[in-house]
Structure formats: C-alpha cells, structure tokens
XYZ file of C-alpha atoms in Angstrom:
505
model
C 25.121 250.082 53.899
C 28.520 248.680 54.829
C 30.979 250.587 56.991
C 34.111 251.838 55.297
C 35.914 251.059 58.514
C 35.307 247.365 57.907
C 36.914 247.362 54.486
C 40.239 245.542 54.361
C 43.139 247.945 53.945
C 45.647 247.831 51.051
C 48.398 246.586 53.353
C 46.737 243.168 53.263
C 46.130 243.230 49.511
C 45.812 239.739 48.085
C 46.304 241.142 44.608
C 49.977 241.601 45.454
C 50.337 237.830 45.359
C 51.055 236.106 42.059
C 47.870 234.827 40.482
C 47.061 233.042 37.229
C 46.787 235.369 34.240
C 43.232 234.353 33.254
C 41.603 235.197 36.604
C 43.626 238.435 36.765
C 42.499 239.483 33.287
C 38.928 238.506 34.068
C 38.843 240.578 37.235
C 40.233 243.559 35.297
C 37.651 243.243 32.536
C 34.625 242.765 34.780
C 33.289 245.384 37.180
C 32.296 243.686 40.428
C 30.169 246.645 41.494
C 27.963 246.104 38.451
C 25.111 243.585 38.724
C 25.609 242.585 35.091
C 29.044 241.181 35.934
C 27.695 238.789 38.530
C 24.720 237.773 36.378
C 27.131 236.878 33.560
C 29.017 234.652 35.973
C 25.712 233.255 37.211
C 24.746 232.354 33.645
C 28.101 230.601 33.185
C 27.432 228.606 36.349
C 23.960 227.664 35.081
C 25.407 226.384 31.796
C 27.740 224.079 33.733
C 24.686 222.128 34.929
C 23.563 221.187 31.415
C 25.928 218.209 30.818
C 24.282 216.492 33.800
C 21.135 216.063 31.704
C 22.943 213.342 29.731
C 24.381 211.392 32.671
C 23.201 207.865 33.445
C 21.280 207.163 36.641
C 23.038 207.987 39.916
C 22.204 206.536 43.327
C 18.465 206.032 43.754
C 17.441 208.665 41.208
C 15.287 206.125 39.384
C 12.623 206.181 42.106
C 10.884 209.273 40.770
C 10.985 208.403 37.032
C 9.619 204.930 37.852
C 6.867 206.343 40.047
C 5.931 209.004 37.479
C 5.736 206.409 34.694
C 3.610 204.062 36.802
C 1.277 206.914 37.794
C 0.844 207.919 34.148
C 0.461 204.354 32.862
C -2.079 203.355 35.516
C -3.917 206.690 35.587
C -3.051 207.099 39.292
C -2.820 210.848 39.891
C -2.981 210.939 43.693
C -1.061 207.836 44.805
C 2.571 207.037 43.975
C 3.051 203.388 42.980
C 6.531 201.854 42.953
C 6.539 198.328 41.499
C 2.772 198.522 41.998
C 3.159 199.167 45.754
C 2.082 202.548 47.128
C 4.613 204.868 48.760
C 2.149 207.225 50.495
C 4.028 210.331 49.391
C 2.916 213.619 47.860
C 2.868 213.892 44.053
C 3.782 217.437 42.945
C 7.241 216.481 41.652
C 5.780 213.478 39.823
C 3.053 215.603 38.243
C 5.740 217.846 36.795
C 7.712 214.860 35.515
C 4.589 213.407 33.874
C 3.710 216.700 32.207
C 7.137 217.285 30.694
C 7.803 213.616 29.901
C 4.634 213.557 27.805
C 5.903 216.648 26.016
C 9.517 215.541 25.418
C 8.907 211.785 25.319
C 9.165 209.175 28.051
C 12.542 208.001 26.776
C 13.803 211.371 28.097
C 12.251 210.932 31.541
C 15.572 211.052 33.421
C 16.617 214.246 31.635
C 13.165 215.676 32.349
C 13.430 214.908 36.071
C 16.915 216.408 36.228
C 15.758 219.418 34.251
C 13.134 220.072 36.925
C 15.694 219.889 39.731
C 18.189 222.081 37.866
C 15.451 224.625 37.164
C 14.490 224.620 40.840
C 18.132 225.158 41.818
C 18.548 228.049 39.394
C 15.265 229.633 40.515
C 16.361 229.348 44.157
C 19.344 231.526 43.300
C 17.070 234.048 41.604
C 14.735 234.155 44.612
C 17.797 234.648 46.841
C 18.755 237.617 44.648
C 15.221 239.009 44.892
C 15.285 238.762 48.678
C 18.764 240.324 48.883
C 17.619 243.181 46.634
C 14.603 243.825 48.829
C 16.669 243.735 52.014
C 19.630 245.847 50.917
C 18.579 247.773 47.789
C 21.774 246.832 45.956
C 21.437 245.143 42.559
C 25.072 244.066 42.400
C 24.932 242.528 45.860
C 21.708 240.725 44.932
C 23.344 239.125 41.903
C 26.405 238.276 43.994
C 24.173 236.482 46.517
C 22.621 234.411 43.736
C 26.063 233.391 42.501
C 27.226 232.427 45.996
C 24.180 230.190 46.434
C 24.499 228.474 43.069
C 28.193 227.701 43.605
C 27.911 226.225 47.098
C 29.706 222.874 46.884
C 26.748 220.573 47.562
C 24.439 222.543 45.279
C 26.923 223.121 42.456
C 28.480 219.680 42.176
C 25.809 217.292 43.370
C 22.515 218.164 45.003
C 21.554 220.849 42.503
C 21.159 218.480 39.537
C 20.245 215.061 40.948
C 16.698 213.949 40.149
C 15.466 214.072 43.734
C 12.707 216.205 45.201
C 15.048 218.143 47.530
C 15.865 221.086 45.186
C 12.175 221.689 44.386
C 11.300 221.374 48.065
C 14.080 223.826 48.939
C 12.917 226.308 46.289
C 9.331 226.318 47.542
C 10.217 226.459 51.246
C 12.738 229.250 50.745
C 10.330 231.140 48.448
C 7.671 231.004 51.139
C 10.126 232.409 53.713
C 11.341 235.079 51.274
C 7.773 236.181 50.545
C 7.008 236.247 54.269
C 10.100 238.345 54.934
C 9.441 240.897 52.203
C 5.733 241.043 53.092
C 6.741 241.820 56.680
C 9.187 244.526 55.608
C 6.800 246.199 53.199
C 3.599 245.326 55.094
C 2.150 243.783 51.933
C -0.359 241.063 52.796
C -0.640 240.137 49.121
C 2.836 238.574 49.228
C 1.674 236.305 52.044
C -0.744 234.648 49.643
C 2.116 233.901 47.272
C 4.253 232.664 50.146
C 1.603 230.344 51.559
C 0.907 228.906 48.104
C 4.632 228.112 47.852
C 4.460 226.634 51.358
C 1.645 224.267 50.426
C 3.540 223.425 47.238
C 6.541 222.446 49.367
C 4.318 220.146 51.413
C 2.922 218.646 48.208
C 6.503 218.041 47.070
C 7.906 216.282 50.114
C 6.896 216.603 53.752
C 5.222 218.423 56.622
C 8.617 219.793 57.666
C 8.006 222.647 55.210
C 5.647 224.090 57.819
C 8.332 223.817 60.499
C 10.811 225.878 58.457
C 8.145 228.490 57.774
C 6.797 228.590 61.343
C 10.283 229.252 62.707
C 10.617 232.199 60.320
C 7.235 233.573 61.463
C 8.259 233.191 65.104
C 11.571 234.997 64.554
C 9.951 237.898 62.741
C 7.061 238.138 65.203
C 9.485 239.114 67.970
C 9.260 242.656 66.635
C 6.048 244.199 67.846
C 5.213 245.947 64.580
C 5.610 242.628 62.741
C 3.374 240.836 65.244
C 0.666 243.435 64.695
C 1.009 242.881 60.943
C 0.666 239.110 61.329
C -2.489 239.523 63.423
C -4.309 241.553 60.779
C -7.221 239.708 59.152
C -5.571 240.066 55.746
C -2.466 238.314 57.098
C -4.255 235.653 59.132
C -6.482 234.411 56.311
C -3.747 233.072 53.968
C -2.055 231.394 56.935
C -5.270 229.756 58.117
C -5.899 228.423 54.613
C -2.277 227.250 54.401
C -2.792 225.210 57.576
C -6.138 223.858 56.399
C -4.864 222.780 52.972
C -2.662 219.844 54.093
C -5.349 218.730 56.552
C -7.881 218.568 53.729
C -5.382 216.813 51.469
C -4.469 214.152 54.029
C -7.985 213.455 55.258
C -10.292 213.953 52.280
C -8.233 213.698 49.104
C -5.836 210.842 49.842
C -8.313 208.980 52.042
C -6.329 209.020 55.281
C -3.407 206.943 56.483
C -0.739 209.078 54.875
C -0.567 211.552 57.744
C 0.467 208.875 60.237
C 3.246 207.740 57.883
C 4.537 211.299 57.423
C 4.525 211.960 61.168
C 6.140 208.608 61.982
C 8.933 209.293 59.491
C 9.725 212.537 61.312
C 9.666 210.796 64.696
C 11.947 208.033 63.422
C 14.653 210.639 62.825
C 14.695 211.146 66.598
C 14.619 207.480 67.542
C 17.711 206.564 69.565
C 20.525 204.715 67.853
C 23.893 203.599 69.105
C 25.683 206.047 71.385
C 28.932 206.128 69.331
C 26.996 206.826 66.126
C 25.044 209.604 67.834
C 28.203 211.157 69.260
C 29.709 211.096 65.780
C 26.585 212.781 64.402
C 26.753 215.571 66.981
C 30.445 216.186 66.362
C 30.531 215.986 62.571
C 27.216 217.499 61.465
C 28.312 221.187 61.726
C 31.529 220.406 59.883
C 29.588 218.620 57.147
C 27.524 221.767 56.701
C 30.678 223.886 56.492
C 31.974 221.477 53.844
C 28.740 221.832 51.876
C 29.171 225.614 52.000
C 32.588 225.467 50.358
C 34.361 227.310 48.794
C 32.780 230.395 50.349
C 32.910 229.202 53.953
C 36.650 228.699 53.464
C 37.029 232.174 51.922
C 35.376 233.725 54.984
C 37.471 231.656 57.407
C 40.672 232.499 55.525
C 40.025 236.211 55.127
C 38.738 236.694 58.663
C 41.949 235.473 60.285
C 42.902 238.040 62.886
C 39.959 240.240 61.909
C 36.571 240.717 63.522
C 33.445 240.180 61.450
C 31.139 241.350 64.234
C 31.216 245.033 63.139
C 30.029 244.008 59.679
C 27.343 241.617 60.888
C 26.059 243.955 63.605
C 25.286 246.659 61.040
C 22.412 244.625 59.605
C 19.333 243.607 61.634
C 18.268 241.592 58.599
C 21.397 239.483 58.927
C 20.478 238.833 62.552
C 17.078 237.632 61.386
C 18.734 235.248 58.939
C 21.009 233.910 61.698
C 18.035 233.188 63.939
C 16.005 231.475 61.210
C 18.970 229.273 60.336
C 19.947 228.569 63.941
C 16.511 227.571 65.222
C 15.851 225.400 62.166
C 19.330 223.899 62.342
C 19.122 222.629 65.932
C 16.572 219.796 65.405
C 18.544 218.388 62.479
C 21.752 218.614 64.468
C 20.453 216.816 67.556
C 18.424 214.201 65.649
C 20.199 210.811 65.786
C 19.274 210.170 62.148
C 19.843 213.233 60.018
C 21.507 214.364 56.809
C 22.713 217.763 55.531
C 20.336 217.545 52.561
C 17.414 217.904 54.957
C 18.345 221.552 55.529
C 18.752 222.417 51.851
C 15.970 225.062 52.212
C 18.348 226.973 54.499
C 21.195 227.096 51.986
C 20.003 230.331 50.302
C 20.045 231.974 53.741
C 23.558 230.649 54.319
C 24.449 232.169 50.946
C 22.931 235.507 51.974
C 25.089 235.617 55.120
C 28.264 234.549 53.321
C 27.639 237.067 50.539
C 26.999 239.876 53.022
C 30.204 239.185 54.941
C 32.323 238.996 51.788
C 30.716 242.095 50.307
C 31.330 243.995 53.500
C 35.021 243.043 53.573
C 35.671 245.195 50.536
C 36.768 245.117 46.918
C 39.726 242.844 47.478
C 37.469 240.032 48.659
C 35.163 240.591 45.686
C 38.177 240.235 43.430
C 39.145 237.090 45.287
C 35.569 235.824 44.878
C 35.827 236.212 41.110
C 39.043 234.236 41.037
C 37.607 231.533 43.266
C 34.582 231.332 40.986
C 36.785 230.844 37.915
C 38.641 228.038 39.713
C 35.414 226.385 40.900
C 33.825 226.667 37.457
C 36.907 225.101 35.853
C 36.748 222.268 38.379
C 33.034 221.798 37.690
C 33.619 221.600 33.935
C 36.329 218.985 34.443
C 33.893 217.070 36.642
C 30.899 217.148 34.280
C 32.785 216.774 30.982
C 35.611 214.392 31.889
C 35.687 212.869 35.378
C 32.072 211.840 36.000
C 31.389 210.575 32.456
C 34.563 208.442 32.768
C 33.349 207.101 36.124
C 29.947 206.230 34.660
C 31.435 204.506 31.625
C 33.975 202.436 33.534
C 32.451 201.775 36.943
C 28.780 202.496 37.529
C 26.214 204.199 35.340
C 26.348 202.942 31.757
C 26.318 199.351 33.017
C 22.745 199.873 34.297
C 21.554 200.459 30.745
C 23.704 197.650 29.318
C 22.365 195.194 31.910
C 18.791 196.302 31.200
C 19.214 195.589 27.469
C 20.692 192.169 28.236
C 17.808 191.371 30.583
C 15.282 192.589 28.029
C 16.716 190.172 25.473
C 17.042 187.322 27.997
C 13.438 187.615 29.227
C 11.716 188.309 25.922
C 8.335 186.619 25.757
C 8.202 185.904 29.493
C 6.734 187.630 32.510
C 9.223 189.884 34.290
C 9.001 191.301 37.820
C 11.245 193.391 40.075
C 11.775 192.970 43.817
C 15.037 194.932 44.123
C 14.527 198.314 45.847
C 18.246 199.181 46.052
C 19.895 201.624 43.683
C 21.047 199.019 41.127
C 17.649 197.364 40.964
C 15.827 200.679 40.676
C 18.101 201.974 37.932
C 17.951 198.805 35.836
C 14.174 198.655 36.320
C 13.822 202.271 35.179
C 15.567 201.460 31.891
C 13.529 198.270 31.456
C 10.249 200.139 31.981
C 11.132 202.514 29.149
C 12.520 199.815 26.828
C 9.366 197.691 27.319
C 6.837 200.411 26.483
C 3.986 200.110 25.552
C 3.998 197.133 27.942
C 3.140 197.847 31.577
C 5.924 198.862 33.981
C 7.443 196.111 36.110
C 5.695 195.214 39.354
C 6.597 193.382 42.526
C 6.089 189.623 42.025
C 2.676 188.371 43.163
C 2.303 185.769 45.893
C 1.776 183.052 43.284
C 3.430 182.915 39.861
C 4.451 179.858 37.892
C 6.823 180.988 35.153
C 8.928 184.069 34.438
C 11.771 186.167 35.766
C 12.338 188.516 38.693
C 15.110 191.012 39.492
C 16.424 190.384 42.993
C 19.092 191.636 45.380
C 19.992 188.177 46.715
C 19.867 184.652 45.241
C 16.687 183.607 47.072
C 15.736 179.978 46.211
C 12.195 180.642 47.415
C 11.869 183.318 44.751
C 13.503 181.425 41.879
C 16.627 179.887 40.382
C 19.564 182.027 39.291
C 19.396 182.716 35.566
C 21.992 185.515 35.424
C 24.114 187.502 37.835
C 25.221 191.063 37.063
C 27.957 192.908 38.893
C 27.042 196.610 38.937
C 29.670 198.647 40.717
C 29.815 197.287 44.260
C 26.431 195.550 44.048
C 25.112 192.328 42.575
C 21.846 192.061 40.707
C 20.343 188.610 40.230
C 17.928 187.593 37.516
C 15.943 184.690 38.965
C 13.643 182.419 37.011
C 10.802 180.004 37.539
C 9.153 177.316 35.420
C 9.633 177.084 31.690
C 11.404 180.467 31.604
C 14.474 178.814 33.141
C 15.003 176.707 30.013
C 15.525 179.716 27.741
C 18.669 181.753 27.160
C 21.569 179.638 28.421
C 22.495 176.141 27.267
C 22.068 173.313 29.825
C 20.099 175.636 32.120
C 23.356 177.079 33.457
C 23.708 180.645 34.681
C 26.476 183.121 34.130
C 27.938 186.015 36.058
C 28.281 189.192 34.006
C 30.560 191.931 35.349
C 29.440 195.277 33.945
C 31.943 197.514 35.685
C 33.600 198.482 32.397
C 32.761 198.653 28.759
C-alpha cells in the first residue's frame, strides 16, 4: 500500500535523540503494526473525556438542557421553547437528552447532554476507522486513524465534550459521507439507505448544511464514470430522492412552515458583508485556525516533512485525492464567508484525520513511534487539564459560581414569581440550575408584557423591567436580579440591594 521508497531512512532516526523513559518503554512494549495497540490507546483517550461529565456549565451549554426540560415539561415534542419563546430549530439532540434525562434523572441533565456529545465524538472515531479499513484494508491503520481523529486538539480538549449539537451533527454528516463512499467502492446500494438516514438525522440535529457536505461528496465521487453510473441506478436514486423529500415534508407539513425561511436566512447571514478589516482578518487567519485545531498531528507532519516531499506518498492513493477534494470544496464557503467559525466544519475533521494518518503511516515506523510518544504527552496534558486545571478554573473564576448564584436566587425569590430575560451565557447557566432546583415547578419563562410583582434575571439594570434586588458578578459578566411590587420588600433590610462577587469560593 505504501511505497518503501517513501519510508524515512535510519540516518534521520528520531529515536537517536534523548526521550523520556516512559514514552520509550511504552513504544517498546506496544507493537504499532498491531491494531490492538492503537485501540488500547484509543480507549485511554476515551477515558480522558469522562471527568468532563462532572464539570459545571461552560459557555452557552445551558441552552440545550433548558430547551429539553421545557419541551418535556410542556409536552412540546416538535418545537424548541427557550424561556417559553420558540427557537425554530430541529429537535433530535433534545429528544435524546429528554430520553436519557428521564432515565438518569433531570438533575443529571448536563451530564446527560455531555454524555451524548462524548458518545458522538467517540463514534465518529470508530466510523473513521471503519472507513479507513474499507479504503485500505489495514486494521492497524484503521485504528490509528481513529486515534488521530479523537486526539485532534479541538476535539480532544474542547469541542468533543461540550454539550452542543456540533459533535452529533458531525457524526451523522460524516457517517453519511462514509456510507456513500463505501457504497460507491463496493457498489452496495443498501449502504446508501443507511447513509441517507444519517443525512436526514444530521438535518434533524442542526441545519440544512448537512446536505451541502453530502452533495459535495456525491459530486466529487460522480466524476468517475463508473460511480456516476452507480448513482443513476434506480436502487441508488430512490434513497437520495427520499432523503431530499424528508426535510421538505418536515419543514412544510410537520412543523407548520416558517422554519425553512429562518434556516435559509441564517445561512445567508453568514455571507452578509461586515467590515473590511474584519473580513481580511477572517480570510488570513481561518486556515491557520484550522491547522491549530488539527494539532498536534498537523505539527508532526510539518516537522517531519521538512526537506522531504510528501507528494509521492499522497499520489499513491486515489482515495486520498478524493478526501482532499471533499475537504477542499466544502472548506471554501466557510473560508470566504465573512461570518464563519472552525466548528462549522467539524464534519470534515475525520477526513482531515484520515489524511494526516495516511501521511504519517506512509512515512514509516519512526513516525509511528513518534506518534506514540506525542500521544502520551497529549494524554498527560489532557489529564492535567481535566483533573487539575479546568476544575480549578471553574471553582475560582467561572463555573461553580453559576450554581452558587442560582441557590442564592432560589432562596431570595422563594414564594414569588421568577422570570428570566438574560440570554447570555451567565443568564442561561444560572437559569438552567434554577429550573432543576425548582422542579416540579415550571421552568422559568420570559417575563410577560404585564406583571405586577416578582423577580426577573436580567443582563442590565433596566428600570423599566424592575428595581435592582441583587447583583452577581460571574466571571467577566454581571447578572442582575430585578424586582417589582411587594417582592422588592423581601430579602434585604431597608429595601437595599447588594453586589455579590462569585468569582471565588
């Protein structure tokens, strides 16, 4: 499969350099041409995600637990209410959260949501291994590809465990492309049914852009005449026709219309012009941000390829060329869009991993040894992050204070109506805790047009909304508890308000 002529020669042996004893012993004990070795390392990487289940809320993670709880409490299975207002999004992720939260208990809803994203991340690595095995018939390389994907910087340290829909979306989009690819190779129309089901699942998770990723892959593969003939068979056309019809039926008949215009407008807004300096910065930095998200393996390739040519390795594999084209054509719109983010191309990360793994594998045993040592270093760094650094950050700056503030607010507002109008991260996170603490009472809603007495969580001290009852400093943000009517006379003496910094214990 790989040319011996492309293998790095002993004269450039990295093993001659002094290395830490533990990585050296590990590389001696483990056989990197055995799939079991890489799956053991993969399992170790999976375990490193588990401490994240116990973290406090991060960023705007609380959106999906709040929405899932409101859907369940109100019996709304098709619409996604947030503070009683409807988001016009698709509900697959929330259905999963509801199912497992009812099984484990709603007090575990954040862990449930993160468990879904971690599972999706881990499964993406397994699907990447399945695709690599089908393409190259090498079990060890397949496991190596899975490990490369799982330990990409953005996936391993951040995006792979946060309770957002992106990892599930990425899993389903990539699975649809993987099924399409293998179906094309093996001329198995049955796999197209599985792929198009995953494609519709991706749409039901997040957005119509799932169909863009998939359509690009179809277009790339259809350039080969034998593949085009396969796609035009009735057995291949039918699952694709149904896959196109499914979102149309969902948007027009099931949700009652209106959602499609919102989904399309959100895509168009990404291309709306902004300031010229900001756009120039986007064009210049976006590729480098992607390279940073592909660390440490992008750096390994750049380091090892100094003075060497990777073209002989890459040119040996037409499948690698296919991966390059799928990535490149999908990458361009996100690069040139004035408003974009690397997380939008998370479905492409397994293909990035496939390319990086292929190049490293083709460079020979010395790079595989180096990969093991890099993995040990990255895993050690991850364990320090999840066991020491991030828990310390959450205890002393932002994280635990969301829960502490929620308990204070619960006590302060007891017996009074409570609303939430704060859609920023601090407001969402505090509201998520309050919704759980207040069960079996209804989740918090946006304040109605007219209300006489009670409290509301707000981002700013708005006199039109109410008087300041309390102010909480949560990291770099302020959260205000405003009051109206008789509620203002409870809690503090002389109707005074206090500022409570919750940046440390």
